[in-house]
Amino acid sequence: MRYVDEFRNERVAKAYAEAIRRTTTRPWTIMEVCGGQTHTIVKFGIESLLPEAITLIHGPGCPVCVTPLEMIDKAIAIASRKDVLFTSFGDMLRVPGSHTDLLTVKAQGGDIRMVYSPLDAVRLARENPSRQVVFFAVGFETTAPANAMAVFQAKRFGLSNFSILCAHVLVPPAIEAILSSAESRVQGFLSAGHVCTVMGYEEYLPLAETYRIPIVVTGFEPVDILQGVYMIVRQLEEGRWEVENQYRRSVRREGNLPARKLLAEVFEVSHRKWRGIGEIPCSGYRLSTKYAAYDAEQRFDMTGGESEESPLCIAGLVLQGLKKPHECPAFGTHCTPERPLGAPMVSSEGACAAYYHFARGIRTTRQAAGVE
Ligand code: SF4
């Protein structure tokens, strides 16, 4: 299959692994931002191809995982209302809230429907004028244009029974938060190719310059990841910190200008809380004043509110790359994909789920020594 097979080619992957081995002279720690990249790294055993001096750590790039618990609780409260038809992508349905999840609410009679596009939710609103139709708008810059289009269409159709529960997050402020943390070990970033397909990569130039850190916009197949790592290692070994684009088949410097124009029309940048990390300034979208009538939090009086995370879950440390999933005491015991304690075990892009499905045999040094 074009654009897949050549990026899973074993011979090419091994050639990049060999080039990384030849180039590396000392230890380097590299973070992949996106959960899709984490999934590829774990599924295809990319780390086993790399020299021991290269450490890959997994970043906060799974939107389901970073959606704060109180937002899940708000979704559950709205979806439980008799007058609401609640719509969402499938991966949000199993994310545990404080007391239940959307799938359980559905089993108990809630009108919750899985959709494949936010425009399906707009269609449902047109077909069901007596119901309040709400779409759970979760995601990075990647999914934001489709959600913006849904709100834009709803306004164009004059729909008064459509709204979105908006939990959009933005990648560059999260990278900056990680880099400015005193605990950060990250020396290079693989940035998310799909986010940059929409937004371009100009926002990353000041980050690379300020923190003197190489950033490579990278795709999602094994050869993409290995080439991205090679580009980072070359910069690190040569003492450079530039933004480079490995994912040229999709990303242009300026991104997708019509999509960015629509985003600027429908959304405005706001502070946003990230699960396990806390509030990151200017790291999310909310609806702009012109479209504020489509905000489900306002419509159902759901603003504010705090929820308590499970004390067993160390998702915050996992999402910041400070711990790996198998270092969580609950991993594979109290927390499994069937009974997840935290969002990274639910989502297919979550680091904990990726380790559970593809790398459950990995043991921590303490476990190997028989301490745990
Ligand atoms: S394994 Fe489960 S409990 Fe541990 S960090 Fe991951 S989601 Fe949280």
Short mmCIF file of C-alpha atoms and ligand atoms in Angstrom, two decimals:
data_model
loop_
_atom_site.label_atom_id
_atom_site.label_comp_id
_atom_site.label_asym_id
_atom_site.label_seq_id
_atom_site.Cartn_x
_atom_site.Cartn_y
_atom_site.Cartn_z
CA MET A 1 0.00 0.00 0.00
CA ARG A 2 1.50 3.30 -1.10
CA TYR A 3 2.74 5.55 1.75
CA VAL A 4 2.60 2.60 4.15
CA ASP A 5 4.68 -0.27 2.75
CA GLU A 6 7.73 1.85 1.94
CA PHE A 7 7.65 3.28 5.47
CA ARG A 8 7.55 -0.21 7.00
CA ASN A 9 10.35 -1.54 4.83
CA GLU A 10 12.64 -3.64 7.02
CA ARG A 11 15.78 -2.99 4.94
CA VAL A 12 15.30 0.80 5.10
CA ALA A 13 14.48 0.67 8.82
CA LYS A 14 17.66 -1.30 9.54
CA ALA A 15 19.72 1.14 7.44
CA TYR A 16 18.45 4.06 9.58
CA ALA A 17 19.07 2.09 12.78
CA GLU A 18 22.64 1.48 11.62
CA ALA A 19 23.08 5.17 10.73
CA ILE A 20 21.87 6.12 14.24
CA ARG A 21 24.32 3.64 15.77
CA ARG A 22 27.23 5.05 13.73
CA THR A 23 26.33 8.67 14.57
CA THR A 24 25.74 8.27 18.32
CA THR A 25 28.77 8.93 20.54
CA ARG A 26 27.05 9.61 23.88
CA PRO A 27 23.68 9.27 25.67
CA TRP A 28 20.72 11.27 24.35
CA THR A 29 17.12 11.43 25.56
CA ILE A 30 14.45 12.07 22.95
CA MET A 31 10.70 12.52 23.50
CA GLU A 32 8.09 11.59 20.91
CA VAL A 33 5.15 13.91 21.46
CA CYS A 34 2.34 11.93 19.89
CA GLY A 35 0.58 8.84 21.22
CA GLY A 36 0.39 7.46 17.67
CA GLN A 37 4.18 7.56 17.51
CA THR A 38 4.39 5.89 20.94
CA HIS A 39 2.14 3.14 19.65
CA THR A 40 4.40 2.55 16.61
CA ILE A 41 7.55 2.58 18.77
CA VAL A 42 6.19 -0.03 21.15
CA LYS A 43 4.33 -2.14 18.58
CA PHE A 44 7.28 -2.43 16.18
CA GLY A 45 9.96 -2.72 18.90
CA ILE A 46 11.79 0.38 17.62
CA GLU A 47 13.72 0.80 20.89
CA SER A 48 15.32 -2.62 20.40
CA LEU A 49 16.86 -1.35 17.14
CA LEU A 50 18.45 1.68 18.79
CA PRO A 51 21.79 1.85 20.58
CA GLU A 52 21.53 1.75 24.38
CA ALA A 53 22.71 5.36 24.53
CA ILE A 54 19.41 6.53 22.99
CA THR A 55 16.47 6.75 25.39
CA LEU A 56 13.00 7.39 23.98
CA ILE A 57 10.46 8.80 26.40
CA HIS A 58 6.78 9.11 25.72
CA GLY A 59 5.13 12.50 25.81
CA PRO A 60 1.63 13.79 26.51
CA GLY A 61 0.38 13.48 22.93
CA CYS A 62 -2.72 11.39 23.49
CA PRO A 63 -5.71 13.76 23.64
CA VAL A 64 -7.95 11.22 25.37
CA CYS A 65 -5.30 10.73 28.06
CA VAL A 66 -4.83 14.43 28.83
CA THR A 67 -8.53 15.31 28.97
CA PRO A 68 -9.04 16.17 32.64
CA LEU A 69 -11.22 14.00 34.82
CA GLU A 70 -13.64 16.86 35.55
CA MET A 71 -14.29 17.18 31.79
CA ILE A 72 -15.17 13.46 31.66
CA ASP A 73 -17.47 14.00 34.66
CA LYS A 74 -19.13 16.92 32.87
CA ALA A 75 -19.62 14.79 29.75
CA ILE A 76 -21.24 12.08 31.89
CA ALA A 77 -23.50 14.62 33.65
CA ILE A 78 -24.65 16.13 30.35
CA ALA A 79 -25.08 12.72 28.68
CA SER A 80 -27.24 11.56 31.62
CA ARG A 81 -29.85 14.27 30.96
CA LYS A 82 -33.14 13.06 29.47
CA ASP A 83 -33.26 15.93 26.95
CA VAL A 84 -29.75 15.26 25.55
CA LEU A 85 -28.52 13.14 22.67
CA PHE A 86 -24.79 12.93 23.39
CA THR A 87 -22.29 12.11 20.63
CA SER A 88 -18.64 11.21 20.83
CA PHE A 89 -15.84 9.31 19.14
CA GLY A 90 -15.67 5.75 20.45
CA ASP A 91 -12.45 6.10 22.43
CA MET A 92 -14.01 8.56 24.92
CA LEU A 93 -16.85 6.21 25.84
CA ARG A 94 -14.75 3.93 28.07
CA VAL A 95 -12.67 6.61 29.79
CA PRO A 96 -13.45 6.35 33.48
CA GLY A 97 -14.93 9.38 35.21
CA SER A 98 -14.97 9.74 38.99
CA HIS A 99 -17.83 7.25 39.40
CA THR A 100 -18.82 5.81 36.02
CA ASP A 101 -18.16 6.09 32.28
CA LEU A 102 -20.19 7.04 29.22
CA LEU A 103 -20.62 3.44 28.09
CA THR A 104 -22.24 2.55 31.43
CA VAL A 105 -24.53 5.58 31.18
CA LYS A 106 -25.51 4.36 27.70
CA ALA A 107 -26.19 0.84 29.04
CA GLN A 108 -28.44 2.45 31.68
CA GLY A 109 -30.53 4.14 28.99
CA GLY A 110 -28.65 7.34 28.19
CA ASP A 111 -28.93 8.41 24.54
CA ILE A 112 -25.23 8.28 23.71
CA ARG A 113 -24.13 7.64 20.15
CA MET A 114 -20.71 6.95 18.71
CA VAL A 115 -20.07 9.04 15.61
CA TYR A 116 -17.22 9.07 13.10
CA SER A 117 -17.35 12.80 12.40
CA PRO A 118 -18.65 15.86 14.26
CA LEU A 119 -20.68 16.58 11.12
CA ASP A 120 -22.69 13.42 11.94
CA ALA A 121 -23.65 15.17 15.18
CA VAL A 122 -24.79 18.23 13.22
CA ARG A 123 -26.91 15.94 11.04
CA LEU A 124 -28.44 14.36 14.16
CA ALA A 125 -29.27 17.84 15.48
CA ARG A 126 -31.09 18.65 12.23
CA GLU A 127 -32.98 15.33 12.36
CA ASN A 128 -33.89 15.68 16.05
CA PRO A 129 -35.02 19.29 16.57
CA SER A 130 -36.64 18.47 19.92
CA ARG A 131 -33.40 17.05 21.41
CA GLN A 132 -30.27 18.87 22.54
CA VAL A 133 -27.41 17.28 20.57
CA VAL A 134 -23.96 17.62 22.13
CA PHE A 135 -20.63 16.59 20.59
CA PHE A 136 -17.63 15.83 22.84
CA ALA A 137 -14.90 17.81 21.05
CA VAL A 138 -11.63 16.31 22.24
CA GLY A 139 -8.28 16.43 20.51
CA PHE A 140 -5.20 18.33 19.44
CA GLU A 141 -4.94 20.73 16.53
CA THR A 142 -5.50 17.70 14.28
CA THR A 143 -9.19 17.22 15.02
CA ALA A 144 -9.95 20.87 15.72
CA PRO A 145 -10.71 21.91 12.09
CA ALA A 146 -13.48 19.28 11.72
CA ASN A 147 -14.98 20.36 15.04
CA ALA A 148 -14.74 24.02 14.02
CA MET A 149 -16.51 23.12 10.78
CA ALA A 150 -19.32 21.43 12.74
CA VAL A 151 -19.91 24.59 14.80
CA PHE A 152 -19.64 26.76 11.69
CA GLN A 153 -22.24 24.58 9.92
CA ALA A 154 -24.55 24.57 12.95
CA LYS A 155 -24.52 28.36 12.94
CA ARG A 156 -25.10 28.46 9.19
CA PHE A 157 -28.12 26.13 9.58
CA GLY A 158 -29.39 28.23 12.50
CA LEU A 159 -29.41 25.21 14.82
CA SER A 160 -30.26 26.11 18.40
CA ASN A 161 -30.10 22.48 19.61
CA PHE A 162 -26.42 21.80 18.85
CA SER A 163 -23.40 22.43 21.08
CA ILE A 164 -19.93 21.06 21.74
CA LEU A 165 -18.22 20.17 24.99
CA CYS A 166 -14.85 21.62 24.08
CA ALA A 167 -11.66 20.04 25.47
CA HIS A 168 -9.16 20.93 22.76
CA VAL A 169 -5.47 21.08 23.63
CA LEU A 170 -2.49 22.53 21.77
CA VAL A 171 0.94 20.93 21.37
CA PRO A 172 3.52 23.79 21.41
CA PRO A 173 2.54 25.10 24.90
CA ALA A 174 2.80 21.53 26.25
CA ILE A 175 6.30 21.18 24.77
CA GLU A 176 7.23 24.48 26.38
CA ALA A 177 5.82 23.35 29.77
CA ILE A 178 7.91 20.16 29.59
CA LEU A 179 11.06 22.04 28.58
CA SER A 180 10.71 24.66 31.29
CA SER A 181 10.26 22.01 34.02
CA ALA A 182 13.31 21.56 36.25
CA GLU A 183 12.82 17.77 36.02
CA SER A 184 12.88 17.63 32.23
CA ARG A 185 15.46 15.24 30.74
CA VAL A 186 14.39 15.84 27.14
CA GLN A 187 17.16 16.81 24.70
CA GLY A 188 15.25 16.49 21.43
CA PHE A 189 11.63 16.26 20.26
CA LEU A 190 9.91 14.25 17.58
CA SER A 191 6.97 16.52 16.92
CA ALA A 192 3.63 15.22 15.67
CA GLY A 193 3.32 15.20 11.89
CA HIS A 194 -0.48 15.36 11.77
CA VAL A 195 -0.62 18.41 14.08
CA CYS A 196 1.92 20.18 11.86
CA THR A 197 -0.04 19.17 8.74
CA VAL A 198 -2.74 21.54 10.06
CA MET A 199 -0.69 24.18 11.85
CA GLY A 200 2.69 24.09 10.06
CA TYR A 201 5.84 24.31 12.15
CA GLU A 202 6.59 28.03 12.47
CA GLU A 203 5.43 27.95 16.12
CA TYR A 204 8.29 25.56 16.92
CA LEU A 205 11.07 27.87 15.68
CA PRO A 206 11.18 30.07 18.83
CA LEU A 207 10.97 26.95 21.05
CA ALA A 208 14.01 25.40 19.37
CA GLU A 209 15.89 28.69 19.65
CA THR A 210 14.94 29.52 23.25
CA TYR A 211 15.59 26.05 24.67
CA ARG A 212 18.39 25.18 22.21
CA ILE A 213 16.70 21.93 21.40
CA PRO A 214 16.31 20.13 18.08
CA ILE A 215 12.73 19.48 16.97
CA VAL A 216 11.95 17.21 14.03
CA VAL A 217 8.42 17.06 12.61
CA THR A 218 7.95 13.31 12.23
CA GLY A 219 5.44 10.84 10.81
CA PHE A 220 4.00 7.69 12.30
CA GLU A 221 5.40 4.65 10.51
CA PRO A 222 8.53 2.80 11.72
CA VAL A 223 10.80 4.29 9.04
CA ASP A 224 9.44 7.78 9.82
CA ILE A 225 10.31 7.37 13.49
CA LEU A 226 13.78 5.99 12.82
CA GLN A 227 14.54 8.74 10.31
CA GLY A 228 13.25 11.33 12.80
CA VAL A 229 15.49 9.92 15.54
CA TYR A 230 18.44 9.94 13.13
CA MET A 231 17.80 13.61 12.25
CA ILE A 232 17.62 14.52 15.96
CA VAL A 233 20.78 12.58 16.85
CA ARG A 234 22.68 14.22 13.99
CA GLN A 235 21.70 17.67 15.26
CA LEU A 236 22.61 16.79 18.84
CA GLU A 237 25.99 15.37 17.85
CA GLU A 238 26.72 18.42 15.68
CA GLY A 239 25.58 20.89 18.36
CA ARG A 240 22.66 22.24 16.30
CA TRP A 241 19.11 23.04 17.44
CA GLU A 242 16.88 23.51 14.43
CA VAL A 243 13.37 22.62 13.36
CA GLU A 244 13.53 20.04 10.57
CA ASN A 245 10.72 18.37 8.66
CA GLN A 246 10.92 14.60 8.22
CA TYR A 247 7.20 14.39 7.26
CA ARG A 248 7.48 16.34 4.02
CA ARG A 249 4.89 14.19 2.28
CA SER A 250 2.25 15.90 4.40
CA VAL A 251 3.63 18.97 6.19
CA ARG A 252 4.34 22.43 4.81
CA ARG A 253 5.95 25.17 6.85
CA GLU A 254 2.75 27.25 6.93
CA GLY A 255 0.40 24.26 7.38
CA ASN A 256 -3.11 24.14 5.98
CA LEU A 257 -4.10 27.79 5.62
CA PRO A 258 -7.87 27.32 5.02
CA ALA A 259 -8.05 25.07 8.12
CA ARG A 260 -6.12 27.61 10.20
CA LYS A 261 -8.44 30.39 9.01
CA LEU A 262 -11.49 28.38 10.12
CA LEU A 263 -9.87 27.66 13.51
CA ALA A 264 -9.20 31.38 14.02
CA GLU A 265 -12.84 32.13 13.16
CA VAL A 266 -14.48 29.59 15.51
CA PHE A 267 -12.00 29.19 18.40
CA GLU A 268 -9.79 31.35 20.57
CA VAL A 269 -6.77 30.26 22.58
CA SER A 270 -7.40 29.76 26.30
CA HIS A 271 -5.70 28.33 29.37
CA ARG A 272 -6.41 24.62 29.66
CA LYS A 273 -5.98 22.00 32.37
CA TRP A 274 -4.17 18.80 31.31
CA ARG A 275 -4.87 15.57 33.13
CA GLY A 276 -2.07 14.74 35.55
CA ILE A 277 -0.12 17.87 34.59
CA GLY A 278 -2.31 20.78 35.64
CA GLU A 279 -3.09 24.06 33.94
CA ILE A 280 -0.82 25.08 31.06
CA PRO A 281 -1.22 28.71 29.97
CA CYS A 282 -2.66 29.26 26.48
CA SER A 283 -2.69 25.52 25.78
CA GLY A 284 -6.24 24.97 24.54
CA TYR A 285 -9.12 26.26 22.47
CA ARG A 286 -12.48 27.56 23.59
CA LEU A 287 -15.24 28.86 21.36
CA SER A 288 -14.80 32.46 20.29
CA THR A 289 -17.34 35.07 21.40
CA LYS A 290 -19.08 34.84 18.04
CA TYR A 291 -19.73 31.11 18.57
CA ALA A 292 -20.10 31.06 22.37
CA ALA A 293 -23.77 30.04 22.06
CA TYR A 294 -22.55 26.59 20.96
CA ASP A 295 -20.63 25.96 24.18
CA ALA A 296 -22.20 23.00 26.04
CA GLU A 297 -20.54 23.99 29.34
CA GLN A 298 -22.40 27.31 29.22
CA ARG A 299 -25.64 25.84 27.91
CA PHE A 300 -25.87 23.24 30.68
CA ASP A 301 -24.30 25.42 33.37
CA MET A 302 -21.27 23.17 33.83
CA THR A 303 -18.46 25.69 34.22
CA GLY A 304 -15.93 25.20 37.03
CA GLY A 305 -15.61 22.03 39.12
CA GLU A 306 -12.70 19.82 40.23
CA SER A 307 -12.48 16.01 40.34
CA GLU A 308 -10.08 13.77 42.29
CA GLU A 309 -7.78 11.40 40.36
CA SER A 310 -7.20 7.82 41.59
CA PRO A 311 -4.27 7.98 44.05
CA LEU A 312 -2.86 4.81 42.43
CA CYS A 313 -2.58 6.35 38.96
CA ILE A 314 0.72 8.01 38.03
CA ALA A 315 -0.53 9.10 34.60
CA GLY A 316 0.80 12.62 35.17
CA LEU A 317 4.36 11.30 35.47
CA VAL A 318 3.86 9.02 32.47
CA LEU A 319 2.46 11.86 30.36
CA GLN A 320 5.43 14.08 31.19
CA GLY A 321 7.89 11.30 30.31
CA LEU A 322 9.15 11.06 33.91
CA LYS A 323 8.03 7.42 34.32
CA LYS A 324 7.34 4.60 31.87
CA PRO A 325 3.97 2.79 32.12
CA HIS A 326 5.42 -0.47 33.46
CA GLU A 327 6.93 1.51 36.35
CA CYS A 328 3.40 2.22 37.63
CA PRO A 329 2.58 -0.15 40.52
CA ALA A 330 -0.97 -0.58 39.18
CA PHE A 331 0.14 -1.48 35.62
CA GLY A 332 -1.37 -4.80 34.54
CA THR A 333 -2.74 -5.53 38.03
CA HIS A 334 -5.22 -2.95 39.33
CA CYS A 335 -5.18 -1.25 35.93
CA THR A 336 -5.83 -3.12 32.66
CA PRO A 337 -7.61 -2.15 29.41
CA GLU A 338 -10.68 -4.03 30.69
CA ARG A 339 -10.62 -2.15 34.02
CA PRO A 340 -8.63 1.03 33.44
CA LEU A 341 -7.80 3.35 36.33
CA GLY A 342 -6.51 6.14 34.14
CA ALA A 343 -7.03 7.35 30.58
CA PRO A 344 -3.61 6.21 29.23
CA MET A 345 -4.82 2.63 29.67
CA VAL A 346 -8.07 3.28 27.75
CA SER A 347 -7.11 5.02 24.58
CA SER A 348 -5.50 3.11 21.72
CA GLU A 349 -2.95 5.95 21.66
CA GLY A 350 -2.32 5.79 25.41
CA ALA A 351 1.20 4.81 26.46
CA CYS A 352 -0.08 2.42 29.16
CA ALA A 353 -2.35 0.58 26.70
CA ALA A 354 0.49 0.36 24.15
CA TYR A 355 2.80 -1.19 26.77
CA TYR A 356 0.02 -3.51 27.94
CA HIS A 357 -0.68 -4.81 24.44
CA PHE A 358 2.83 -4.96 23.02
CA ALA A 359 5.45 -4.83 25.79
CA ARG A 360 3.96 -6.40 28.89
CA GLY A 361 7.11 -8.49 29.40
CA ILE A 362 9.26 -5.43 30.09
CA ARG A 363 10.23 -5.24 33.74
CA THR A 364 11.65 -2.39 35.74
CA THR A 365 15.13 -2.67 37.20
CA ARG A 366 13.55 -3.02 40.66
CA GLN A 367 11.23 -5.77 39.44
CA ALA A 368 14.14 -7.59 37.77
CA ALA A 369 16.06 -7.40 41.04
CA GLY A 370 13.09 -8.93 42.86
CA VAL A 371 12.40 -5.77 44.91
CA GLU A 372 8.83 -5.47 43.57
S1 SF4 B 1 -0.99 1.89 34.29
FE1 SF4 B 1 -3.05 2.65 34.76
S2 SF4 B 1 -2.87 3.45 36.84
FE2 SF4 B 1 -0.79 3.30 36.03
S3 SF4 B 1 -0.37 5.29 35.08
FE3 SF4 B 1 -1.17 3.98 33.48
S4 SF4 B 1 -3.38 4.45 33.47
FE4 SF4 B 1 -2.59 5.20 35.45
#
